[in-house]
């Protein structure tokens, strides 16, 4: 699914979502792939242009933030190298709450700060409602695979491209007929 945020900062930037059940890996992360500069600042290994910088927000299972920056290697050459900068929240902000521990404690204490207001919920349902009832059934795929082949073309004819460090080791499985 491709969404767009209607404000000046994110105008023209596609937000692409991909989800599935019974995939080989259980993970939840947001990866922001920054645009490459209009002209290259330095080359990659073998003269190949370096990949774009990434901002990765890991939500589950190991919460944290990673910046995967492309930087010039020290020395006289103009060669780029990946420079990972990472913060593991469990290490820096421990102790971490167990899932739902904070929300249950807030509910018992009567603290509404971590609960959504009704206008927020109404707007969220306005956005996701049409997605939940698109008029076409979901495409089946075998458990333990990366989903149907048709999901690979969601972003357009170029398809999904590999993101550095993604937990996805193989291409999607071909679609199969429902039993």
Short mmCIF file of N, CA and C in Angstrom, two decimals:
data_model
loop_
_atom_site.label_atom_id
_atom_site.label_comp_id
_atom_site.label_asym_id
_atom_site.label_seq_id
_atom_site.Cartn_x
_atom_site.Cartn_y
_atom_site.Cartn_z
N UNK A 1 0.84 -1.16 0.00
CA UNK A 1 0.00 0.00 0.00
C UNK A 1 0.90 1.23 0.00
N UNK A 2 0.53 2.21 -0.77
CA UNK A 2 1.27 3.47 -0.81
C UNK A 2 0.37 4.58 -0.28
N UNK A 3 0.87 5.32 0.70
CA UNK A 3 0.15 6.45 1.27
C UNK A 3 0.96 7.72 0.99
N UNK A 4 0.30 8.87 1.11
CA UNK A 4 0.97 10.16 0.96
C UNK A 4 0.55 11.04 2.12
N UNK A 5 1.48 11.81 2.63
CA UNK A 5 1.20 12.75 3.72
C UNK A 5 1.04 14.12 3.09
N UNK A 6 -0.08 14.75 3.36
CA UNK A 6 -0.43 16.00 2.71
C UNK A 6 0.04 17.20 3.54
N UNK A 7 1.36 17.44 3.53
CA UNK A 7 1.90 18.66 4.12
C UNK A 7 3.17 19.04 3.38
N UNK A 8 3.71 20.21 3.65
CA UNK A 8 4.84 20.72 2.88
C UNK A 8 6.10 19.86 3.04
N UNK A 9 6.32 19.32 4.21
CA UNK A 9 7.55 18.57 4.45
C UNK A 9 7.59 17.25 3.68
N UNK A 10 6.47 16.56 3.58
CA UNK A 10 6.43 15.23 2.98
C UNK A 10 5.75 15.22 1.62
N UNK A 11 5.49 16.37 1.04
CA UNK A 11 4.82 16.43 -0.27
C UNK A 11 5.62 15.65 -1.31
N UNK A 12 4.95 14.78 -2.02
CA UNK A 12 5.59 14.01 -3.08
C UNK A 12 6.41 12.81 -2.61
N UNK A 13 6.42 12.55 -1.31
CA UNK A 13 7.18 11.41 -0.78
C UNK A 13 6.22 10.25 -0.54
N UNK A 14 6.40 9.15 -1.25
CA UNK A 14 5.51 8.01 -1.02
C UNK A 14 5.86 7.31 0.29
N UNK A 15 4.84 6.89 1.02
CA UNK A 15 5.02 6.09 2.23
C UNK A 15 4.47 4.71 1.90
N UNK A 16 5.35 3.72 1.83
CA UNK A 16 4.95 2.39 1.39
C UNK A 16 4.91 1.44 2.57
N UNK A 17 3.79 0.74 2.70
CA UNK A 17 3.59 -0.21 3.79
C UNK A 17 3.54 -1.62 3.24
N UNK A 18 4.16 -2.52 3.95
CA UNK A 18 4.09 -3.93 3.58
C UNK A 18 3.95 -4.73 4.86
N UNK A 19 2.97 -5.62 4.88
CA UNK A 19 2.71 -6.43 6.06
C UNK A 19 2.23 -7.80 5.63
N UNK A 20 2.31 -8.75 6.53
CA UNK A 20 1.83 -10.09 6.24
C UNK A 20 1.76 -10.91 7.51
N UNK A 21 1.16 -12.07 7.40
CA UNK A 21 1.05 -13.00 8.52
C UNK A 21 1.90 -14.22 8.21
N UNK A 22 2.42 -14.83 9.24
CA UNK A 22 3.18 -16.08 9.13
C UNK A 22 4.38 -15.93 8.19
N UNK A 23 5.04 -14.78 8.27
CA UNK A 23 6.26 -14.55 7.50
C UNK A 23 7.44 -15.23 8.20
N UNK A 24 8.57 -15.39 7.52
CA UNK A 24 9.71 -16.07 8.15
C UNK A 24 10.28 -15.33 9.36
N UNK A 25 10.07 -14.02 9.45
CA UNK A 25 10.62 -13.21 10.53
C UNK A 25 9.52 -12.34 11.09
N UNK A 26 9.48 -12.20 12.41
CA UNK A 26 8.55 -11.27 13.04
C UNK A 26 9.34 -10.03 13.43
N UNK A 27 9.05 -8.94 12.76
CA UNK A 27 9.77 -7.70 13.03
C UNK A 27 8.85 -6.53 12.68
N UNK A 28 9.08 -5.41 13.32
CA UNK A 28 8.34 -4.20 13.03
C UNK A 28 9.35 -3.06 13.01
N UNK A 29 9.52 -2.47 11.84
CA UNK A 29 10.47 -1.37 11.72
C UNK A 29 10.01 -0.40 10.65
N UNK A 30 10.48 0.81 10.78
CA UNK A 30 10.23 1.85 9.80
C UNK A 30 11.60 2.24 9.24
N UNK A 31 11.73 2.19 7.92
CA UNK A 31 13.00 2.56 7.29
C UNK A 31 12.74 3.77 6.39
N UNK A 32 13.46 4.84 6.65
CA UNK A 32 13.39 6.03 5.81
C UNK A 32 14.64 6.03 4.95
N UNK A 33 14.45 5.89 3.64
CA UNK A 33 15.57 5.91 2.71
C UNK A 33 15.67 7.33 2.16
N UNK A 34 16.74 8.02 2.53
CA UNK A 34 16.90 9.42 2.12
C UNK A 34 17.31 9.50 0.66
N UNK A 35 16.94 10.59 0.03
CA UNK A 35 17.30 10.78 -1.37
C UNK A 35 18.81 10.91 -1.52
N UNK A 36 19.31 10.44 -2.64
CA UNK A 36 20.73 10.62 -2.92
C UNK A 36 20.94 12.06 -3.39
N UNK A 37 22.11 12.63 -3.15
CA UNK A 37 22.36 14.00 -3.60
C UNK A 37 22.24 14.10 -5.12
N UNK A 38 21.88 15.28 -5.64
CA UNK A 38 21.73 15.43 -7.09
C UNK A 38 23.03 15.18 -7.84
N UNK A 39 24.16 15.43 -7.19
CA UNK A 39 25.43 15.05 -7.82
C UNK A 39 26.25 14.32 -6.77
N UNK A 40 26.94 13.26 -7.19
CA UNK A 40 27.67 12.43 -6.23
C UNK A 40 28.79 13.20 -5.54
N UNK A 41 28.90 12.99 -4.24
CA UNK A 41 29.97 13.63 -3.47
C UNK A 41 31.25 12.82 -3.54
N UNK A 42 31.11 11.49 -3.63
CA UNK A 42 32.25 10.59 -3.76
C UNK A 42 31.73 9.26 -4.27
N UNK A 43 32.64 8.46 -4.79
CA UNK A 43 32.26 7.18 -5.38
C UNK A 43 32.26 6.06 -4.37
N UNK A 44 31.62 4.98 -4.74
CA UNK A 44 31.64 3.78 -3.92
C UNK A 44 32.75 2.86 -4.40
N UNK A 45 32.84 1.67 -3.81
CA UNK A 45 33.85 0.71 -4.24
C UNK A 45 33.69 0.38 -5.72
N UNK A 46 34.79 0.35 -6.46
CA UNK A 46 34.75 0.01 -7.88
C UNK A 46 34.09 1.08 -8.73
N UNK A 47 33.99 2.32 -8.23
CA UNK A 47 33.39 3.40 -9.01
C UNK A 47 31.87 3.41 -9.01
N UNK A 48 31.25 2.48 -8.30
CA UNK A 48 29.79 2.42 -8.22
C UNK A 48 29.32 3.48 -7.23
N UNK A 49 28.22 4.15 -7.56
CA UNK A 49 27.69 5.16 -6.65
C UNK A 49 27.26 4.52 -5.34
N UNK A 50 27.51 5.17 -4.21
CA UNK A 50 27.13 4.59 -2.92
C UNK A 50 25.61 4.57 -2.76
N UNK A 51 25.11 3.67 -1.91
CA UNK A 51 23.67 3.61 -1.66
C UNK A 51 23.23 4.82 -0.83
N UNK A 52 21.93 5.07 -0.76
CA UNK A 52 21.44 6.22 0.01
C UNK A 52 21.58 6.00 1.51
N UNK A 53 21.58 7.09 2.27
CA UNK A 53 21.57 7.01 3.72
C UNK A 53 20.22 6.48 4.19
N UNK A 54 20.23 5.77 5.32
CA UNK A 54 19.00 5.21 5.88
C UNK A 54 18.83 5.65 7.32
N UNK A 55 17.57 5.85 7.72
CA UNK A 55 17.21 6.01 9.12
C UNK A 55 16.27 4.85 9.42
N UNK A 56 16.65 4.00 10.36
CA UNK A 56 15.86 2.80 10.68
C UNK A 56 15.36 2.92 12.12
N UNK A 57 14.04 2.89 12.28
CA UNK A 57 13.41 2.89 13.60
C UNK A 57 12.95 1.47 13.88
N UNK A 58 13.66 0.78 14.75
CA UNK A 58 13.29 -0.59 15.12
C UNK A 58 12.30 -0.52 16.27
N UNK A 59 11.10 -1.07 16.06
CA UNK A 59 10.08 -1.06 17.09
C UNK A 59 10.00 -2.40 17.81
N UNK A 60 10.09 -3.49 17.06
CA UNK A 60 10.07 -4.84 17.64
C UNK A 60 10.96 -5.73 16.82
N UNK A 61 11.62 -6.70 17.33
CA UNK A 61 11.63 -7.09 18.73
C UNK A 61 12.63 -6.30 19.58
N UNK A 62 13.66 -5.69 19.00
CA UNK A 62 14.67 -4.96 19.77
C UNK A 62 14.58 -3.48 19.44
N UNK A 63 13.86 -2.72 20.27
CA UNK A 63 13.62 -1.31 19.99
C UNK A 63 14.92 -0.52 19.95
N UNK A 64 15.00 0.38 18.98
CA UNK A 64 16.18 1.22 18.86
C UNK A 64 16.13 2.06 17.61
N UNK A 65 17.18 2.81 17.37
CA UNK A 65 17.30 3.66 16.20
C UNK A 65 18.67 3.42 15.58
N UNK A 66 18.70 3.34 14.26
CA UNK A 66 19.97 3.21 13.54
C UNK A 66 20.03 4.25 12.45
N UNK A 67 21.16 4.89 12.33
CA UNK A 67 21.45 5.75 11.19
C UNK A 67 22.51 5.03 10.39
N UNK A 68 22.23 4.73 9.15
CA UNK A 68 23.20 4.08 8.29
C UNK A 68 23.66 5.12 7.28
N UNK A 69 24.75 5.78 7.61
CA UNK A 69 25.24 6.89 6.80
C UNK A 69 26.35 6.42 5.87
N UNK A 70 26.43 7.04 4.73
CA UNK A 70 27.51 6.79 3.80
C UNK A 70 28.50 7.94 3.98
N UNK A 71 29.73 7.60 4.33
CA UNK A 71 30.75 8.62 4.60
C UNK A 71 32.01 8.32 3.78
N UNK A 72 32.81 9.34 3.59
CA UNK A 72 34.08 9.17 2.88
C UNK A 72 35.06 8.42 3.78
N UNK A 73 35.73 7.42 3.20
CA UNK A 73 36.76 6.71 3.95
C UNK A 73 37.93 7.65 4.20
N UNK A 74 38.57 7.54 5.36
CA UNK A 74 39.75 8.37 5.60
C UNK A 74 40.84 8.09 4.56
N UNK A 75 41.57 9.09 4.23
CA UNK A 75 42.66 8.93 3.27
C UNK A 75 42.49 9.86 2.09
N UNK A 76 43.30 9.65 1.08
CA UNK A 76 43.32 10.56 -0.06
C UNK A 76 42.28 10.22 -1.12
N UNK A 77 41.76 9.02 -1.15
CA UNK A 77 40.78 8.64 -2.16
C UNK A 77 39.39 9.15 -1.85
N UNK A 78 38.56 9.18 -2.87
CA UNK A 78 37.16 9.57 -2.69
C UNK A 78 36.29 8.32 -2.73
N UNK A 79 36.44 7.48 -1.73
CA UNK A 79 35.70 6.22 -1.67
C UNK A 79 34.76 6.26 -0.47
N UNK A 80 33.52 5.85 -0.70
CA UNK A 80 32.51 5.86 0.35
C UNK A 80 32.49 4.54 1.10
N UNK A 81 32.08 4.62 2.35
CA UNK A 81 31.89 3.42 3.16
C UNK A 81 30.66 3.61 4.04
N UNK A 82 30.01 2.51 4.40
CA UNK A 82 28.85 2.59 5.29
C UNK A 82 29.33 2.85 6.71
N UNK A 83 28.66 3.76 7.39
CA UNK A 83 29.00 4.11 8.76
C UNK A 83 27.76 3.92 9.62
N UNK A 84 27.62 2.77 10.28
CA UNK A 84 26.42 2.53 11.09
C UNK A 84 26.53 3.20 12.46
N UNK A 85 25.50 3.91 12.83
CA UNK A 85 25.38 4.52 14.15
C UNK A 85 24.10 3.97 14.76
N UNK A 86 24.18 3.32 15.91
CA UNK A 86 23.00 2.64 16.46
C UNK A 86 22.85 2.91 17.94
N UNK A 87 21.59 2.94 18.38
CA UNK A 87 21.25 3.03 19.79
C UNK A 87 20.23 1.93 20.07
N UNK A 88 20.58 1.06 21.01
CA UNK A 88 19.67 0.02 21.46
C UNK A 88 18.98 0.55 22.71
N UNK A 89 17.66 0.75 22.63
CA UNK A 89 16.95 1.37 23.75
C UNK A 89 17.06 0.57 25.04
N UNK A 90 17.08 -0.76 24.94
CA UNK A 90 17.16 -1.59 26.15
C UNK A 90 18.47 -1.31 26.89
N UNK A 91 19.55 -1.11 26.15
CA UNK A 91 20.85 -0.85 26.77
C UNK A 91 20.90 0.54 27.39
N UNK A 92 20.37 1.53 26.67
CA UNK A 92 20.48 2.92 27.11
C UNK A 92 19.37 3.33 28.08
N UNK A 93 18.17 2.83 27.88
CA UNK A 93 17.01 3.28 28.66
C UNK A 93 16.45 2.23 29.60
N UNK A 94 17.22 1.20 29.92
CA UNK A 94 16.67 0.13 30.74
C UNK A 94 16.24 0.68 32.09
N UNK A 95 15.29 0.08 32.74
CA UNK A 95 14.55 -1.11 32.33
C UNK A 95 13.43 -0.76 31.34
N UNK A 96 13.18 -1.67 30.42
CA UNK A 96 12.11 -1.49 29.44
C UNK A 96 10.84 -2.16 29.97
N UNK A 97 9.70 -1.57 29.67
CA UNK A 97 8.43 -2.16 30.08
C UNK A 97 8.09 -3.36 29.19
N UNK A 98 7.45 -4.33 29.77
CA UNK A 98 6.93 -5.45 28.99
C UNK A 98 5.77 -4.94 28.14
N UNK A 99 5.44 -5.64 27.04
CA UNK A 99 4.32 -5.19 26.21
C UNK A 99 3.05 -5.00 27.07
N UNK A 100 2.40 -3.91 26.87
CA UNK A 100 1.14 -3.54 27.53
C UNK A 100 1.28 -3.21 29.02
N UNK A 101 2.45 -3.38 29.61
CA UNK A 101 2.61 -3.10 31.04
C UNK A 101 2.28 -1.65 31.35
N UNK A 102 2.80 -0.73 30.56
CA UNK A 102 2.58 0.70 30.81
C UNK A 102 1.12 1.08 30.58
N UNK A 103 0.52 0.55 29.50
CA UNK A 103 -0.86 0.92 29.18
C UNK A 103 -1.83 0.41 30.25
N UNK A 104 -1.59 -0.81 30.75
CA UNK A 104 -2.45 -1.34 31.82
C UNK A 104 -2.28 -0.53 33.10
N UNK A 105 -1.06 -0.16 33.43
CA UNK A 105 -0.81 0.64 34.63
C UNK A 105 -1.50 2.00 34.51
N UNK A 106 -1.42 2.62 33.33
CA UNK A 106 -2.09 3.91 33.13
C UNK A 106 -3.61 3.76 33.22
N UNK A 107 -4.16 2.69 32.67
CA UNK A 107 -5.60 2.46 32.73
C UNK A 107 -6.05 2.30 34.18
N UNK A 108 -5.30 1.52 34.96
CA UNK A 108 -5.65 1.31 36.36
C UNK A 108 -5.53 2.60 37.17
N UNK A 109 -4.59 3.47 36.79
CA UNK A 109 -4.40 4.73 37.50
C UNK A 109 -5.34 5.83 36.99
N UNK A 110 -6.07 5.56 35.90
CA UNK A 110 -6.97 6.57 35.34
C UNK A 110 -6.25 7.65 34.56
N UNK A 111 -5.04 7.39 34.08
CA UNK A 111 -4.25 8.36 33.32
C UNK A 111 -4.54 8.20 31.83
N UNK A 112 -5.18 9.18 31.18
CA UNK A 112 -5.54 9.04 29.77
C UNK A 112 -4.43 9.44 28.79
N UNK A 113 -3.25 9.81 29.28
CA UNK A 113 -2.20 10.36 28.41
C UNK A 113 -1.79 9.43 27.28
N UNK A 114 -1.80 8.13 27.48
CA UNK A 114 -1.35 7.19 26.45
C UNK A 114 -2.49 6.55 25.69
N UNK A 115 -3.67 7.13 25.76
CA UNK A 115 -4.82 6.61 25.04
C UNK A 115 -5.22 7.58 23.94
N UNK A 116 -5.70 7.06 22.84
CA UNK A 116 -6.09 7.91 21.71
C UNK A 116 -7.43 8.58 21.98
N UNK A 117 -7.56 9.83 21.55
CA UNK A 117 -8.83 10.54 21.65
C UNK A 117 -9.76 10.06 20.53
N UNK A 118 -11.04 10.32 20.69
CA UNK A 118 -12.02 9.85 19.72
C UNK A 118 -11.81 10.48 18.34
N UNK A 119 -11.44 11.76 18.27
CA UNK A 119 -11.23 12.37 16.96
C UNK A 119 -10.04 11.74 16.23
N UNK A 120 -9.03 11.33 16.99
CA UNK A 120 -7.89 10.64 16.39
C UNK A 120 -8.30 9.27 15.85
N UNK A 121 -9.10 8.55 16.62
CA UNK A 121 -9.57 7.23 16.17
C UNK A 121 -10.46 7.35 14.94
N UNK A 122 -11.32 8.36 14.92
CA UNK A 122 -12.20 8.56 13.77
C UNK A 122 -11.38 8.83 12.51
N UNK A 123 -10.36 9.66 12.61
CA UNK A 123 -9.51 9.96 11.46
C UNK A 123 -8.72 8.72 11.01
N UNK A 124 -8.22 7.94 11.96
CA UNK A 124 -7.50 6.71 11.61
C UNK A 124 -8.41 5.74 10.86
N UNK A 125 -9.64 5.58 11.32
CA UNK A 125 -10.57 4.68 10.62
C UNK A 125 -10.95 5.23 9.25
N UNK A 126 -10.99 6.55 9.10
CA UNK A 126 -11.29 7.13 7.78
C UNK A 126 -10.20 6.74 6.79
N UNK A 127 -8.95 6.68 7.26
CA UNK A 127 -7.83 6.34 6.38
C UNK A 127 -7.77 4.85 6.10
N UNK A 128 -7.87 4.03 7.14
CA UNK A 128 -7.69 2.58 6.93
C UNK A 128 -8.95 1.85 6.55
N UNK A 129 -10.12 2.44 6.75
CA UNK A 129 -11.37 1.77 6.40
C UNK A 129 -11.42 1.27 4.97
N UNK A 130 -11.14 2.13 3.98
CA UNK A 130 -11.16 1.65 2.59
C UNK A 130 -10.13 0.55 2.32
N UNK A 131 -9.04 0.55 3.05
CA UNK A 131 -8.02 -0.49 2.85
C UNK A 131 -8.53 -1.83 3.36
N UNK A 132 -9.26 -1.80 4.46
CA UNK A 132 -9.75 -3.05 5.04
C UNK A 132 -10.87 -3.67 4.22
N UNK A 133 -11.52 -2.89 3.39
CA UNK A 133 -12.60 -3.40 2.54
C UNK A 133 -12.34 -2.97 1.10
N UNK A 134 -11.25 -3.45 0.49
CA UNK A 134 -10.88 -2.97 -0.84
C UNK A 134 -11.71 -3.54 -1.98
N UNK A 135 -12.54 -4.55 -1.70
CA UNK A 135 -13.33 -5.14 -2.77
C UNK A 135 -12.65 -6.31 -3.44
N UNK A 136 -11.40 -6.58 -3.11
CA UNK A 136 -10.70 -7.75 -3.64
C UNK A 136 -10.16 -8.56 -2.48
N UNK A 137 -10.22 -9.88 -2.59
CA UNK A 137 -9.75 -10.71 -1.48
C UNK A 137 -8.22 -10.69 -1.41
N UNK A 138 -7.66 -10.95 -0.22
CA UNK A 138 -6.20 -11.03 -0.12
C UNK A 138 -5.67 -12.20 -0.93
N UNK A 139 -4.44 -12.07 -1.39
CA UNK A 139 -3.81 -13.14 -2.16
C UNK A 139 -3.20 -14.17 -1.21
N UNK A 140 -3.48 -15.45 -1.42
CA UNK A 140 -2.91 -16.46 -0.53
C UNK A 140 -1.43 -16.70 -0.83
N UNK A 141 -0.71 -17.16 0.18
CA UNK A 141 0.69 -17.54 0.01
C UNK A 141 1.03 -18.55 1.10
N UNK A 142 2.03 -19.39 0.86
CA UNK A 142 2.38 -20.41 1.84
C UNK A 142 2.98 -19.80 3.11
N UNK A 143 2.64 -20.34 4.28
CA UNK A 143 3.25 -19.86 5.53
C UNK A 143 4.77 -20.02 5.46
N UNK A 144 5.47 -19.08 6.09
CA UNK A 144 6.92 -19.14 6.12
C UNK A 144 7.59 -18.54 4.90
N UNK A 145 6.81 -17.96 3.98
CA UNK A 145 7.39 -17.29 2.81
C UNK A 145 7.19 -15.79 2.96
N UNK A 146 7.70 -15.03 1.98
CA UNK A 146 7.61 -13.57 2.04
C UNK A 146 6.38 -13.02 1.34
N UNK A 147 5.38 -13.84 1.11
CA UNK A 147 4.14 -13.36 0.55
C UNK A 147 4.03 -13.64 -0.93
N UNK A 148 2.90 -13.26 -1.52
CA UNK A 148 2.65 -13.54 -2.93
C UNK A 148 3.54 -12.68 -3.84
N UNK A 149 3.80 -13.20 -5.01
CA UNK A 149 4.65 -12.49 -5.98
C UNK A 149 4.04 -11.13 -6.35
N UNK A 150 2.71 -11.06 -6.38
CA UNK A 150 2.05 -9.81 -6.75
C UNK A 150 2.40 -8.67 -5.79
N UNK A 151 2.77 -8.99 -4.55
CA UNK A 151 3.13 -7.95 -3.58
C UNK A 151 4.42 -7.25 -3.97
N UNK A 152 5.24 -7.89 -4.80
CA UNK A 152 6.52 -7.31 -5.18
C UNK A 152 6.37 -6.08 -6.06
N UNK A 153 5.24 -5.92 -6.71
CA UNK A 153 5.07 -4.79 -7.63
C UNK A 153 4.26 -3.65 -7.03
N UNK A 154 3.99 -3.70 -5.73
CA UNK A 154 3.21 -2.64 -5.09
C UNK A 154 3.80 -1.25 -5.35
N UNK A 155 5.13 -1.06 -5.23
CA UNK A 155 5.67 0.28 -5.45
C UNK A 155 5.73 0.71 -6.91
N UNK A 156 5.37 -0.15 -7.84
CA UNK A 156 5.43 0.19 -9.25
C UNK A 156 6.25 -0.84 -9.99
N UNK A 157 6.53 -0.56 -11.25
CA UNK A 157 7.20 -1.57 -12.07
C UNK A 157 8.62 -1.88 -11.60
N UNK A 158 9.28 -0.95 -10.90
CA UNK A 158 10.61 -1.25 -10.34
C UNK A 158 10.53 -2.25 -9.21
N UNK A 159 9.37 -2.33 -8.57
CA UNK A 159 9.19 -3.26 -7.45
C UNK A 159 9.92 -2.79 -6.20
N UNK A 160 9.89 -3.63 -5.18
CA UNK A 160 10.62 -3.35 -3.96
C UNK A 160 12.09 -3.56 -4.24
N UNK A 161 12.94 -2.77 -3.68
CA UNK A 161 14.36 -3.03 -3.82
C UNK A 161 14.92 -3.35 -2.44
N UNK A 162 15.98 -4.13 -2.38
CA UNK A 162 16.52 -4.51 -1.08
C UNK A 162 16.99 -3.29 -0.29
N UNK A 163 16.73 -3.30 1.00
CA UNK A 163 17.20 -2.25 1.89
C UNK A 163 18.29 -2.86 2.75
N UNK A 164 19.41 -2.16 2.86
CA UNK A 164 20.52 -2.68 3.66
C UNK A 164 20.04 -3.08 5.05
N UNK A 165 20.43 -4.26 5.49
CA UNK A 165 20.11 -4.70 6.84
C UNK A 165 18.70 -5.20 7.03
N UNK A 166 17.91 -5.29 5.95
CA UNK A 166 16.54 -5.77 6.09
C UNK A 166 16.56 -7.25 6.44
N UNK A 167 15.56 -7.72 7.19
CA UNK A 167 15.55 -9.12 7.60
C UNK A 167 15.09 -10.06 6.51
N UNK A 168 15.02 -9.59 5.29
CA UNK A 168 14.46 -10.37 4.19
C UNK A 168 15.58 -11.02 3.36
N UNK A 169 15.81 -12.34 3.52
CA UNK A 169 16.92 -12.97 2.83
C UNK A 169 16.63 -13.46 1.42
N UNK A 170 15.38 -13.54 1.03
CA UNK A 170 15.08 -14.14 -0.28
C UNK A 170 13.91 -13.42 -0.93
N UNK A 171 13.74 -13.57 -2.26
CA UNK A 171 12.62 -12.95 -2.95
C UNK A 171 11.31 -13.60 -2.55
N UNK A 172 10.17 -12.94 -2.84
CA UNK A 172 8.88 -13.49 -2.46
C UNK A 172 8.60 -14.80 -3.19
N UNK A 173 7.79 -15.63 -2.54
CA UNK A 173 7.40 -16.90 -3.14
C UNK A 173 6.34 -16.65 -4.19
N UNK A 174 6.27 -17.48 -5.22
CA UNK A 174 5.22 -17.32 -6.22
C UNK A 174 3.84 -17.52 -5.60
N UNK A 175 2.85 -16.84 -6.15
CA UNK A 175 1.48 -16.98 -5.66
C UNK A 175 0.99 -18.39 -5.91
N UNK A 176 0.19 -18.89 -4.98
CA UNK A 176 -0.40 -20.22 -5.15
C UNK A 176 -1.91 -20.10 -5.07
N UNK A 177 -2.58 -21.05 -5.67
CA UNK A 177 -4.04 -21.04 -5.64
C UNK A 177 -4.52 -21.42 -4.25
N UNK A 178 -5.65 -20.87 -3.85
CA UNK A 178 -6.23 -21.20 -2.55
C UNK A 178 -6.72 -22.64 -2.57
N UNK A 179 -6.59 -23.37 -1.43
CA UNK A 179 -7.05 -24.77 -1.40
C UNK A 179 -8.55 -24.88 -1.50
#
